[in-house]
Short mmCIF file of C-alpha atoms in Angstrom, two decimals:
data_model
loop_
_atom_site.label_atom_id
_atom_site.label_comp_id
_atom_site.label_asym_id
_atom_site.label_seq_id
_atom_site.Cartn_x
_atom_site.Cartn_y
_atom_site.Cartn_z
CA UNK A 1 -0.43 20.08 12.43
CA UNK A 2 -0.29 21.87 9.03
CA UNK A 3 0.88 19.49 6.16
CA UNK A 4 4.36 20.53 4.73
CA UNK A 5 3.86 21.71 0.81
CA UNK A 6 5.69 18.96 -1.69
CA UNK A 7 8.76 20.13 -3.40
CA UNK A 8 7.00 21.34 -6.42
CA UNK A 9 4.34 23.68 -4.78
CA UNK A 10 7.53 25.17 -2.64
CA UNK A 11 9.44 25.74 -5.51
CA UNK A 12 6.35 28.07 -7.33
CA UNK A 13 5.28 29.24 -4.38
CA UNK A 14 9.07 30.57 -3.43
CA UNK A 15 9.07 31.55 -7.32
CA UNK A 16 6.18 33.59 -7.08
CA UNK A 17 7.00 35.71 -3.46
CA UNK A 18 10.11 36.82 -5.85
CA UNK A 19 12.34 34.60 -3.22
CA UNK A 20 14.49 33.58 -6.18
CA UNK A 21 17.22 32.49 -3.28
CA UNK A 22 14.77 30.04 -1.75
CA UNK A 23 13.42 28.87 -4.94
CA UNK A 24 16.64 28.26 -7.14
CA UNK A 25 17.83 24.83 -4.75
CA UNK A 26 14.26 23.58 -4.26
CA UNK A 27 13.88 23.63 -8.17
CA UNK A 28 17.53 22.57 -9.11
CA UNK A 29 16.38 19.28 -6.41
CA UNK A 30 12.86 18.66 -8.04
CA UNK A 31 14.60 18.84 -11.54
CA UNK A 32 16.84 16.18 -10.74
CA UNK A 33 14.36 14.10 -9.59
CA UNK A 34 12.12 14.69 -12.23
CA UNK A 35 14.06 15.49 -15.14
CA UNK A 36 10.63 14.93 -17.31
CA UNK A 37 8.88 18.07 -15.77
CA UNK A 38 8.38 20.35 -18.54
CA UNK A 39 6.49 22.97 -17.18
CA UNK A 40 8.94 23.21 -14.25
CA UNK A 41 11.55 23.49 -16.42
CA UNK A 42 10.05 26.65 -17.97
CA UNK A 43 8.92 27.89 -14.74
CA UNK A 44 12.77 27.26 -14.18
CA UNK A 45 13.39 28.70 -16.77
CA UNK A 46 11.62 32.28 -16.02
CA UNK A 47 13.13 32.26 -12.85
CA UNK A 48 16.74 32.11 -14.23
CA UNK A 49 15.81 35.39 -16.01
CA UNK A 50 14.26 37.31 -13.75
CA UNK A 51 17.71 36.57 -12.23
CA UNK A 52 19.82 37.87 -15.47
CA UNK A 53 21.16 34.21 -15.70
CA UNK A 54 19.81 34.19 -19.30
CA UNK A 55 21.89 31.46 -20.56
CA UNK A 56 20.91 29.08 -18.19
CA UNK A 57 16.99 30.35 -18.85
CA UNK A 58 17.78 29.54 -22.41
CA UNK A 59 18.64 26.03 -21.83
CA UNK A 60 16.12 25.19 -19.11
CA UNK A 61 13.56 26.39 -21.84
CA UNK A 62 15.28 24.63 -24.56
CA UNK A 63 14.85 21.40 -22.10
CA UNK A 64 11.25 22.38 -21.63
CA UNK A 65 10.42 22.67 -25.46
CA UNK A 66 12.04 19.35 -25.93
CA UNK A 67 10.20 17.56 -23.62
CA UNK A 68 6.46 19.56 -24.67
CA UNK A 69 7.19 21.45 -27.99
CA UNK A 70 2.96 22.25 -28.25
CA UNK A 71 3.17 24.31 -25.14
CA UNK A 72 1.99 27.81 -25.78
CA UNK A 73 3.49 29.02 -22.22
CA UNK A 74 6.90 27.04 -23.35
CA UNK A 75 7.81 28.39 -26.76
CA UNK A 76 6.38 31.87 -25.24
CA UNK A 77 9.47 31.71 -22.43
CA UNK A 78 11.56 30.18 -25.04
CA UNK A 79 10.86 33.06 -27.07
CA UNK A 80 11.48 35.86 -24.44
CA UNK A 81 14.62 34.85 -23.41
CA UNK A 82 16.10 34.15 -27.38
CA UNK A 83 15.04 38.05 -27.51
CA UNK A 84 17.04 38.78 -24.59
CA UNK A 85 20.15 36.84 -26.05
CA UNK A 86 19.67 38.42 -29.37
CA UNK A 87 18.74 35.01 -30.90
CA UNK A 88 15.43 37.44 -32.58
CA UNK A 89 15.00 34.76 -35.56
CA UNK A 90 14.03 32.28 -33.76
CA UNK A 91 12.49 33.77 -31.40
CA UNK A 92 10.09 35.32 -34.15
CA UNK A 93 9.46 31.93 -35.35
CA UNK A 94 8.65 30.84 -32.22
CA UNK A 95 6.00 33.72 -31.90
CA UNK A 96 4.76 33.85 -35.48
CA UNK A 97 4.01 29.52 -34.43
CA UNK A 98 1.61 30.80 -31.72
CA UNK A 99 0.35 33.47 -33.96
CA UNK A 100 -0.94 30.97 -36.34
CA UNK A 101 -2.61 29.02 -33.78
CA UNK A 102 -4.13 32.13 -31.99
CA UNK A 103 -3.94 35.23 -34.15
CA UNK A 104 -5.54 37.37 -31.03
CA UNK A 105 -2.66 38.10 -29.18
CA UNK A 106 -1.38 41.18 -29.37
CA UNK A 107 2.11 40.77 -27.01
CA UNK A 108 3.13 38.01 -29.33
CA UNK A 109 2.58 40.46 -32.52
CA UNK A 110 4.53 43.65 -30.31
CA UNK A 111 7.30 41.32 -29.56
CA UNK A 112 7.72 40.43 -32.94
CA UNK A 113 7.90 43.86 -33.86
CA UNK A 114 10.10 44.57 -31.16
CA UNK A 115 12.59 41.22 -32.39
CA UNK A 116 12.60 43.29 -35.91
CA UNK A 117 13.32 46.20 -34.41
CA UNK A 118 15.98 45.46 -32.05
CA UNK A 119 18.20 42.96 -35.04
CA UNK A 120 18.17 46.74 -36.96
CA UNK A 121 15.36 45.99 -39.49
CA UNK A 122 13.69 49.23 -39.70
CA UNK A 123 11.67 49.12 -42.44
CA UNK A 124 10.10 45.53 -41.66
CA UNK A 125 9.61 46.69 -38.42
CA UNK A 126 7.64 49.61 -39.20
CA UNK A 127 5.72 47.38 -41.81
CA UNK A 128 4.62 44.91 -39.33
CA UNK A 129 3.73 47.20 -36.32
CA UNK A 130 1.63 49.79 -38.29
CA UNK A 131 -1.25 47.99 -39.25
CA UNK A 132 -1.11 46.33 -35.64
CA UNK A 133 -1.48 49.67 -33.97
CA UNK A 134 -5.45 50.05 -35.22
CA UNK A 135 -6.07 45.91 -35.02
CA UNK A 136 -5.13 46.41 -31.02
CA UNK A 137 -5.54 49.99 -30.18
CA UNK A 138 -5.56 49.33 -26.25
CA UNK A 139 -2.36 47.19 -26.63
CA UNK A 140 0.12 50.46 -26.16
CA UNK A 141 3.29 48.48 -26.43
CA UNK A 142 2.42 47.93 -30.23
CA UNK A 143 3.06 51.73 -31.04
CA UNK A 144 5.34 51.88 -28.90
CA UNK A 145 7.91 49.57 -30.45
CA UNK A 146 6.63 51.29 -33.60
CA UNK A 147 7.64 54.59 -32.75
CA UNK A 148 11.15 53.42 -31.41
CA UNK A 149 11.46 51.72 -34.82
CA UNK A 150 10.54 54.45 -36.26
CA UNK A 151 12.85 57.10 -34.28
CA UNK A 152 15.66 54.58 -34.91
CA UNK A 153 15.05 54.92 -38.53
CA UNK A 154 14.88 58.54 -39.07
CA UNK A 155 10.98 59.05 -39.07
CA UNK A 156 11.19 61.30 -36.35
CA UNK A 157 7.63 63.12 -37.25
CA UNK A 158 5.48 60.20 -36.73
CA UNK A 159 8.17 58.34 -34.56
CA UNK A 160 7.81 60.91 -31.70
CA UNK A 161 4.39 61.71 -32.26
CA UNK A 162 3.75 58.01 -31.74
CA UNK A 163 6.09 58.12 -29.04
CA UNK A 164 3.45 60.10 -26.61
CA UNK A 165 1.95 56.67 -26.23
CA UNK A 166 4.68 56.34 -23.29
CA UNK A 167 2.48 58.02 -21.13
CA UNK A 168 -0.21 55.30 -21.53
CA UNK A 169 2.57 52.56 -20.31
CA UNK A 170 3.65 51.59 -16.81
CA UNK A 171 7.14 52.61 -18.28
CA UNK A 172 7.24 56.26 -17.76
CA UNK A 173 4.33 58.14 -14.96
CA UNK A 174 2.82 61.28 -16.50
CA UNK A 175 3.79 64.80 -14.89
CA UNK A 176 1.27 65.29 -11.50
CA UNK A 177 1.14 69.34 -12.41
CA UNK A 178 -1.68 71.12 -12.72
CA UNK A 179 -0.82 73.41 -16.00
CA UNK A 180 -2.07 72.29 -19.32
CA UNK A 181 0.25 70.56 -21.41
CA UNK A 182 1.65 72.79 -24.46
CA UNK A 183 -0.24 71.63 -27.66
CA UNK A 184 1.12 73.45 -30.56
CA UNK A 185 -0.62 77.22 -29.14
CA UNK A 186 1.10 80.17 -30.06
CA UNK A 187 3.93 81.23 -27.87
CA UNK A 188 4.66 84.59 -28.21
CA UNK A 189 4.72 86.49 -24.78
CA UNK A 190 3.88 82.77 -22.92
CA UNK A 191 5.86 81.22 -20.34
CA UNK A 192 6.94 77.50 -20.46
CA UNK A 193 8.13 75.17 -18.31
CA UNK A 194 10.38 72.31 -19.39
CA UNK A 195 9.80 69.23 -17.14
CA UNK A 196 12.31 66.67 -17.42
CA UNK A 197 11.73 62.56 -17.29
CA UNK A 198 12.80 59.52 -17.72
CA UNK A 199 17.59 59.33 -17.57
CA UNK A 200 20.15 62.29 -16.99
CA UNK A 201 21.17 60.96 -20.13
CA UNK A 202 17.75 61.71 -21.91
CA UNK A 203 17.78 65.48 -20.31
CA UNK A 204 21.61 65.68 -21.91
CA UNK A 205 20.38 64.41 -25.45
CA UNK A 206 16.88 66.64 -26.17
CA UNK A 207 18.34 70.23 -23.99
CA UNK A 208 19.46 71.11 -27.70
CA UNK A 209 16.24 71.81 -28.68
CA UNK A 210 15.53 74.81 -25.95
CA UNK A 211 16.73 76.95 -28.52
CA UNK A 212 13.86 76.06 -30.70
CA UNK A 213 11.13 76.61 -28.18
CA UNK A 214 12.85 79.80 -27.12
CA UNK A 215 12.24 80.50 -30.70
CA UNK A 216 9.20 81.02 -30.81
CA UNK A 217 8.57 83.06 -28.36
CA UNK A 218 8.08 82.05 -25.18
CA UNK A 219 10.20 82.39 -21.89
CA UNK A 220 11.58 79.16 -21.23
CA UNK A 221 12.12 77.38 -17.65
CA UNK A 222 13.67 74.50 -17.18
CA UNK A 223 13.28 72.01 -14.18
CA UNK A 224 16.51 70.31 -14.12
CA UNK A 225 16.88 67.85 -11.74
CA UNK A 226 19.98 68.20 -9.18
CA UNK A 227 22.64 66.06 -10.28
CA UNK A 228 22.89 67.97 -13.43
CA UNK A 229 22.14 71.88 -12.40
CA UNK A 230 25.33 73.20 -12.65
CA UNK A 231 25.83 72.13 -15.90
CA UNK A 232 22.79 73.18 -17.33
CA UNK A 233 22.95 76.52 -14.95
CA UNK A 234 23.61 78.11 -18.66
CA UNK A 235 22.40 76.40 -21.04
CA UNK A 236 21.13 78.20 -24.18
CA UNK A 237 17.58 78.72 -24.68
CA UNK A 238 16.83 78.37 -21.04
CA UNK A 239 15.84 82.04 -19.22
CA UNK A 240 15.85 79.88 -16.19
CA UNK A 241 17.11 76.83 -14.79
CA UNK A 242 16.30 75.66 -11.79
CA UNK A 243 15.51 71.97 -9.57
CA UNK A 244 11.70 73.30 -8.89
CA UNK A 245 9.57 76.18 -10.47
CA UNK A 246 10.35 79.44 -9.03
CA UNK A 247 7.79 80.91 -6.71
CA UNK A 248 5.45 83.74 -8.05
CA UNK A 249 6.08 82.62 -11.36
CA UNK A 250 3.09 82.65 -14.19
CA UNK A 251 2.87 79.17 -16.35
CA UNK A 252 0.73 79.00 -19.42
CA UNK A 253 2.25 75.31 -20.70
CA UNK A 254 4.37 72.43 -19.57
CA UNK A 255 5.85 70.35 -22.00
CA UNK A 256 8.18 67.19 -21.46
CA UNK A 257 11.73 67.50 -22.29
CA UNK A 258 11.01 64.14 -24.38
CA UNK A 259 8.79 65.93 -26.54
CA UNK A 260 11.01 68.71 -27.79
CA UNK A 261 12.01 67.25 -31.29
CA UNK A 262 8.49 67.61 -32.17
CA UNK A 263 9.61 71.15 -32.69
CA UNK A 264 11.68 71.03 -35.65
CA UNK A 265 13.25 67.83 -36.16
CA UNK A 266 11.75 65.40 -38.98
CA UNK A 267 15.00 63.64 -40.49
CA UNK A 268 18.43 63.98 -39.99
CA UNK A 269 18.97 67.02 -41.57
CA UNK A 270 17.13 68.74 -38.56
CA UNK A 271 19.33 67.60 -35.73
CA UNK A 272 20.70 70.16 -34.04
CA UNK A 273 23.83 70.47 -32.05
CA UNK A 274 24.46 68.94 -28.63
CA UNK A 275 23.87 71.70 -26.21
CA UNK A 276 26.72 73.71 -24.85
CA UNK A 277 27.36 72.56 -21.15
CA UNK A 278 28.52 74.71 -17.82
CA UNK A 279 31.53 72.91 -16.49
CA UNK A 280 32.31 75.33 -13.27
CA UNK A 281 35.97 76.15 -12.29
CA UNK A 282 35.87 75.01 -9.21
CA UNK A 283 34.96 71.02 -10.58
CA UNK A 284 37.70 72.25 -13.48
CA UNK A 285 40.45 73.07 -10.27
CA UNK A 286 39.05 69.63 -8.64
CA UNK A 287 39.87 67.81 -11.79
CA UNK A 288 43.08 68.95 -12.82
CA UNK A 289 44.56 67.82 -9.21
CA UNK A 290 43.47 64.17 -9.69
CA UNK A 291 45.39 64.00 -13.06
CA UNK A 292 48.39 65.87 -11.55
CA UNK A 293 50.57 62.83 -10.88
CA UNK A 294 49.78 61.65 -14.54
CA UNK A 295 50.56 64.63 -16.75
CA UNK A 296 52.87 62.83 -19.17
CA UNK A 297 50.47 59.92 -20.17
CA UNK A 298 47.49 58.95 -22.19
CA UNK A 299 44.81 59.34 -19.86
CA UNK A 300 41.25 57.43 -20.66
CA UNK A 301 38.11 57.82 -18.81
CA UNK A 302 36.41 54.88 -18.43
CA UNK A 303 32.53 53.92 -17.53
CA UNK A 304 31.03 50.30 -17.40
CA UNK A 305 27.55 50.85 -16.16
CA UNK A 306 24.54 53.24 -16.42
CA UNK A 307 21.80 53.15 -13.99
CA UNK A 308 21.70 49.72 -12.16
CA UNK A 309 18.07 50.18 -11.57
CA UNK A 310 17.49 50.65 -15.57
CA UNK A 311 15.46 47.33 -16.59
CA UNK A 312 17.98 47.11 -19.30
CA UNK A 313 20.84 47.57 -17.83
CA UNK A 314 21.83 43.92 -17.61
CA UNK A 315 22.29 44.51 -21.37
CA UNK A 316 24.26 47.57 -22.13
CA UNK A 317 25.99 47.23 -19.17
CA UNK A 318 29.38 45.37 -18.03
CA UNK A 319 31.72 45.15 -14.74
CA UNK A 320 34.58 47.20 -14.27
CA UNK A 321 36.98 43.85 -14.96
CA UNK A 322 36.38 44.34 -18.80
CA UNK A 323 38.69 47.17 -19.01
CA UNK A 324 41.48 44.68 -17.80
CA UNK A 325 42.95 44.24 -21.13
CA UNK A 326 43.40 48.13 -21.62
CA UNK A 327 45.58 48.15 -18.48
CA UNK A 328 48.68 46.97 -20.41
CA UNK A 329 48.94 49.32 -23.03
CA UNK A 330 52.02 51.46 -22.79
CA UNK A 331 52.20 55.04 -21.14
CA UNK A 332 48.53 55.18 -20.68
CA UNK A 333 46.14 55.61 -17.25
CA UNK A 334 42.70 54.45 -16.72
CA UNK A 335 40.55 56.90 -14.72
CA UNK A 336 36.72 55.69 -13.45
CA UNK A 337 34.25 57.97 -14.19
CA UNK A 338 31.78 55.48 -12.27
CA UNK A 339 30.09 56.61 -9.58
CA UNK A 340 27.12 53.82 -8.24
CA UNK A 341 26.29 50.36 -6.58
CA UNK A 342 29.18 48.64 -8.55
CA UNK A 343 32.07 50.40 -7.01
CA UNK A 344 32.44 48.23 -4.42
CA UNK A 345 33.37 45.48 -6.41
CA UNK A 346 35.94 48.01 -8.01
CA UNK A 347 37.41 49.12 -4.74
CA UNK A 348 37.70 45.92 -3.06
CA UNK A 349 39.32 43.37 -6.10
CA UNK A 350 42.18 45.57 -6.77
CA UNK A 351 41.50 47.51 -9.50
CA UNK A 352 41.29 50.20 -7.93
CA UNK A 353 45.10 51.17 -7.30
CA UNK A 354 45.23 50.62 -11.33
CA UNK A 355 42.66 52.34 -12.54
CA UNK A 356 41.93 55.51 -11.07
CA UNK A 357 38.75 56.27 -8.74
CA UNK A 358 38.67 59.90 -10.35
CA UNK A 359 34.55 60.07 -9.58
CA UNK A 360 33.65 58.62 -6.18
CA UNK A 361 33.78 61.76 -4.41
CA UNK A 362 31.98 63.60 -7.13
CA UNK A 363 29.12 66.27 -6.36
CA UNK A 364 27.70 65.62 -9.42
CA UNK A 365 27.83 66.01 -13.25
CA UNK A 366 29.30 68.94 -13.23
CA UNK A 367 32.56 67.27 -11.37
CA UNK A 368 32.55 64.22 -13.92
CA UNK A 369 31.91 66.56 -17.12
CA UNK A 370 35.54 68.60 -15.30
CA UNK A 371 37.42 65.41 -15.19
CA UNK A 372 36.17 64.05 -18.77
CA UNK A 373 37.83 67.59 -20.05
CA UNK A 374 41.27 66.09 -18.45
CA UNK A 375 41.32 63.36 -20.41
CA UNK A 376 42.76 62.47 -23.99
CA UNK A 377 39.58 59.69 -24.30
CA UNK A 378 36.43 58.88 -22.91
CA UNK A 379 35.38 54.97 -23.11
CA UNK A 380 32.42 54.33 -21.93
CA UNK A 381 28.70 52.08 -22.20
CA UNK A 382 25.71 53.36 -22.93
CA UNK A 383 25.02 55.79 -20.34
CA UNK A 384 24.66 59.35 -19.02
CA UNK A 385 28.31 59.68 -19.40
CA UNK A 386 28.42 59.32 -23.07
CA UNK A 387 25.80 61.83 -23.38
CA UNK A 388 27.66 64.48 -21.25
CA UNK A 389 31.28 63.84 -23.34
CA UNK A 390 29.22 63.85 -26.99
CA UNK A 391 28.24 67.19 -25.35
CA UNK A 392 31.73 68.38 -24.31
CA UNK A 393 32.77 67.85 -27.82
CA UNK A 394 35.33 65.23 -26.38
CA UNK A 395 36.93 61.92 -28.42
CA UNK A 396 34.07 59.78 -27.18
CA UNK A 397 34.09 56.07 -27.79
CA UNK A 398 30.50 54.47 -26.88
CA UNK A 399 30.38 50.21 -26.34
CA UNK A 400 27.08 49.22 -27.13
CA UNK A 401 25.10 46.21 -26.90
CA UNK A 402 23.35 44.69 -29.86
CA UNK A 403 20.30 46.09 -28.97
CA UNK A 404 21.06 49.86 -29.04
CA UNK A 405 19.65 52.73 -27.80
CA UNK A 406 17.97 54.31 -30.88
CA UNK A 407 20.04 57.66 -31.02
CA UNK A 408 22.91 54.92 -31.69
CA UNK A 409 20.83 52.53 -34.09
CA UNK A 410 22.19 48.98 -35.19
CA UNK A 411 24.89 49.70 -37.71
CA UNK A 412 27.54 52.04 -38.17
CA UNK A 413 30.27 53.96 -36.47
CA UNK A 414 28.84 56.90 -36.14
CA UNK A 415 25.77 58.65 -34.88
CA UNK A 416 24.25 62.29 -36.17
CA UNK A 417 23.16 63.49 -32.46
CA UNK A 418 27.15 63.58 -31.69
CA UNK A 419 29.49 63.89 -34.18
CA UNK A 420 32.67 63.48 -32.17
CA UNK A 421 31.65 59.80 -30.93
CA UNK A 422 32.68 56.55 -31.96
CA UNK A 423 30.40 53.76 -31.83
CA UNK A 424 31.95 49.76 -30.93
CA UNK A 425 29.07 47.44 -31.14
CA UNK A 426 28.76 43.74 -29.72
CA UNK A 427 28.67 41.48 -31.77
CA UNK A 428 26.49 38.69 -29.18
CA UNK A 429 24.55 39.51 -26.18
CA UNK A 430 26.53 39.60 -23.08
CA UNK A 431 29.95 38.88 -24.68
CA UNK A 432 31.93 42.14 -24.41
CA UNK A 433 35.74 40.39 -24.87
CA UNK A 434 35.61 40.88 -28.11
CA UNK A 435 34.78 44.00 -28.62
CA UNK A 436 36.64 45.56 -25.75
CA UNK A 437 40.07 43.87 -27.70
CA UNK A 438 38.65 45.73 -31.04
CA UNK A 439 38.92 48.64 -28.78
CA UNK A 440 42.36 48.20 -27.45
CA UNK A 441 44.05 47.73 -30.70
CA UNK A 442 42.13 50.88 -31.67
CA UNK A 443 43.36 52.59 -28.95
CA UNK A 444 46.80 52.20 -29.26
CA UNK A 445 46.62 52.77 -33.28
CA UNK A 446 44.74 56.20 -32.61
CA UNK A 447 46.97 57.12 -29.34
CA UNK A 448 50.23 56.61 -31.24
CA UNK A 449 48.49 58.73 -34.41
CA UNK A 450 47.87 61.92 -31.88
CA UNK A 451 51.16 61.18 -30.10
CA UNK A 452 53.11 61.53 -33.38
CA UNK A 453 51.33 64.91 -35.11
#
């Protein structure tokens, strides 16, 4: 007869099988039985997160600190999760506390330069991190948090050049192809394929630079992946677009579509233009009969979530129920743009009969990009969508968290990759109320403004 496991062990042992169902009640029973349990508190703790209940991680850790305030493991899972919450101050106390005790550890000194970087302070960010980068040269997370910093800051010669390192992280898997990677050769009379990686809204952003590639030379193919074909079936700088490489087809290079501001861009002054997107007539014919009915209002598109399997999209991301507050304003429709795993919530509260599912049936980007052109606004998070309207030219207002996206940065209502968007930022992690009512007073202040002229 096999002995049953004590609370304790069942709770870790749940914990670490990822069985965060099992695990939550047998911890939340040992907890109140032994309230004095430190380490299961920040075991607790962890678990919470890896759940994206971050304020309860933060005060299971805070409980855990309190009762063991030496523990290395504690004030590191303190530390994470004050990141997470934007809390970076304390959290970099926190780290620089182990640092002192243990100056070897390289996380603790990335995720200090990541704390700097994501509260918007550049410089010190870039100050820190640099000297780190030769001190742990096979700690890859170091440069990159430097070259994010350093993107975010303008640096975009060493801040992309740094930014190869991705390929040396378990974030993004290099290209399997067997072609040698473009390294600065001469072009002239070469072929080159464009491989993209990584978001749709990362192909949107860097397909402005085909022009400079074309350029120089070469004939330029671009693997686009489907969703997003028909819009790029045009695009300029591109002799051909396609989802794989064409048959009977010579390649010299490859290079990633990531990679293409290492052409020509080194500050601002070098950005060039969003790329000119394909919106086909029949998504344009598709569009204009879901708006029919609502001719005669103020129509805004709306988007709450990128990519739910994103890491980060706990973060930059909200539910549909945020946009609540815009439903009252007068003569004016919301239309979803959101097409994903959260429309089911959507359809089945309600909200769907008051906001308008204008993207559920969509074929794919090309459909959304034909109803964005419908509309007098586009709202929307940090996603592929906001890419695709900067694009379009189109009054685009992007929410972001406080951690931004680097095209975006930390400050400022504007951004010089699209110069028709508006930026709304958060002003504390995971609180989007009162930003979204910034947003509806704006909106009715710049809808009566266009109504009147």
């Amino acid at each position: 007869m096999s002995a049953v496991p004590n609370p304790r062990d069942a709770a870790i042992d749940a914990h670490r099988a990822g069985d965060h169902k099992t695990a939550i009640p047998i911890y939340s029973r040992w907890l109140a039985q032994n309230p004095d349990d430190a380490s299961m508190w920040s075991n607790y703790g962890a678990l919470l997160r890896s759940a994206k209940q971050f304020q309860l991680a933060e005060q299971a850790h805070r409980r855990a600190l309190a009762l063991e305030p030496t523990g290395q493991g504690i004030r590191a899972n303190l530390a994470n999760v004050l990141s997470d919450l934007g809390k970076m101050d304390e959290s970099i106390a926190l780290r620089r506390s182990l640092l002192d005790e243990n100056p070897n550890l390289p996380e603790q000194v990335s995720l200090i330069g990541r704390c700097l970087r994501g509260s918007g302070r550049y410089d010190e960010a870039i100050e820190w991190l640099s000297p780190a980068v030769d001190q742990f040269p096979d700690h890859t997370d170091i440069r990159m948090q430097l070259a994010l910093a350093q993107m975010a800051a303008g640096d975009y010669d060493r801040g992309f050049e740094n930014y190869r390192v991705r390929w040396d992280t378990d974030e993004v898997r290099r290209p399997k192809i067997n072609l040698p990677e473009w390294d600065g050769e001469p072009l002239e009379g070469k072929t080159v394929l464009v491989l993209p990686e990584q978001g749709f809204g990362d192909a949107v952003l860097m397909a402005r630079h085909l022009p400079d590639l074309k350029a120089m030379g070469a004939k330029v193919i671009l693997i686009a992946e489907k969703p997003l074909l028909r819009l790029f079936s045009k695009l300029h700088g591109a002799d051909v677009v396609s989802t794989g490489i064409p048959a009977q087809t010579k390649i010299d290079f490859y290079i990633s579509m990531m990679d293409l501001p290492r052409l020509a861009v080194s500050t601002d002054d070098d950005i060039r233009p969003p790329t000119e997107l394909t919106v086909p007539d029949t998504s344009k014919d598709r569009a204009a009969k879901i708006v029919a009915p609502y001719r005669d209002v103020f129509k805004i598109g709306v988007v709450w979530s990128g990519s739910a399997t994103y890491r980060g999209n706990a973060f930059r991301s909200f539910t549909h129920r945020e946009f609540w507050p815009l439903l009252d304003i007068e003569n004016t429709q919301l239309f979803s743009l959101y097409k994903g795993p959260y429309l089911d919530a959507f359809q089945q509260d309600g909200s769907s009969a008051l906001i308008v599912d204008a993207a559920s049936t969509d074929r794919d980007f090309a459909d959304c990009a034909a109803t964005m052109l419908e509309m007098d606004l586009i709202i929307t998070s940090d996603t592929a969508t906001a890419h695709i309207a900067g694009s379009l030219g189109l009054p685009t207002w992007v929410i972001l968290h406080t951690d931004a996206f680097w095209v975006y940065r930390h400050q400022g209502e504007t951004t010089p990759w699209y110069p028709t968007m508006r930026l709304f930022r958060q002003e504390q992690a995971l609180e989007w109320a009162p930003v979204i009512n910034t947003i509806k007073q704006e909106v009715i202040t710049w809808k009566n403004h266009n109504l009147s002229c």
